[in-house]
């Protein structure tokens, strides 16, 4: 269950200094680790076995997604800081839920960057708007330092796995991520190339699934091998249910059918928060509205 932390639930108002959503929907909503922790039962009862969090390192006040990193040495205080993350991970593990965290691959100081960026339009526009520089993860001088940073983060917070929205070609996860945890790579263009991840989510498979299940009487792709991660949207794509809306189809039925297909897959599958209430945005920030916990019980 993939969650944009700031957009789930604001349960701890102590960290709301930069919450200005009433003035600008592209600013922070105030969602935090406590809000997720308070709803682990809700996630568990839907059948999920893991929660997947958007980036948690300290990021800019005018960002809500977490990629405009200011420091890899600090957990974002607006999300709940170190204590909040520790409490969430402990509570999740007590319920036999694994915790995965998405890793930004950006430069916090403008050094060791690359112009070789291969991302989709939504991701690219976001990077340009926030003036975010991508780390060159193919540079050996960057790889070891990044790997050490991730290892420390995983060890300090008992994280079960990490993901990365891969932003440049020829990234090798074995060179930048620690051993002994699950690793997931998300590609956002059909020609992107990366390796070394335990599981990969390809853009071509994502779009094929989204279009196949948007309406009736469309060819369904063969279920891929277990090392593929299946999903129909992520935080840099249009929402799956936007396809159903365009086809004038009932989103609830479309979600149930595509999830039946995904549950048949022998590897991991991911659903973006709010799919169960048919969020259907097509661009940022409408892709990431505040969570509405008045859930469609038929979908659950």
Short mmCIF file of C-alpha atoms in Angstrom, two decimals, residues 13 34 46 48 76 78 128 133 143 152 163 170 190 199 219 228 232 239 242 258 281 299:
data_model
loop_
_atom_site.label_atom_id
_atom_site.label_comp_id
_atom_site.label_asym_id
_atom_site.label_seq_id
_atom_site.Cartn_x
_atom_site.Cartn_y
_atom_site.Cartn_z
CA UNK A 13 -0.53 19.10 14.42
CA UNK A 34 1.18 9.23 13.25
CA UNK A 46 -7.60 -4.62 3.20
CA UNK A 48 -1.86 -5.61 2.43
CA UNK A 76 11.56 15.45 8.05
CA UNK A 78 6.86 17.91 9.49
CA UNK A 128 12.04 21.40 -13.19
CA UNK A 133 19.28 18.09 -9.36
CA UNK A 143 27.93 5.24 -5.29
CA UNK A 152 22.76 3.70 7.98
CA UNK A 163 12.45 1.65 -3.61
CA UNK A 170 22.21 2.38 -16.38
CA UNK A 190 9.32 2.75 -21.69
CA UNK A 199 12.00 -6.31 -8.42
CA UNK A 219 -6.85 -7.94 -24.51
CA UNK A 228 8.40 -7.94 -12.02
CA UNK A 232 -1.17 0.48 -12.44
CA UNK A 239 -4.30 7.55 -11.50
CA UNK A 242 -8.75 8.23 -14.60
CA UNK A 258 -7.40 -5.26 -12.21
CA UNK A 281 -6.27 12.72 -10.87
CA UNK A 299 -13.84 -2.55 -2.88
#
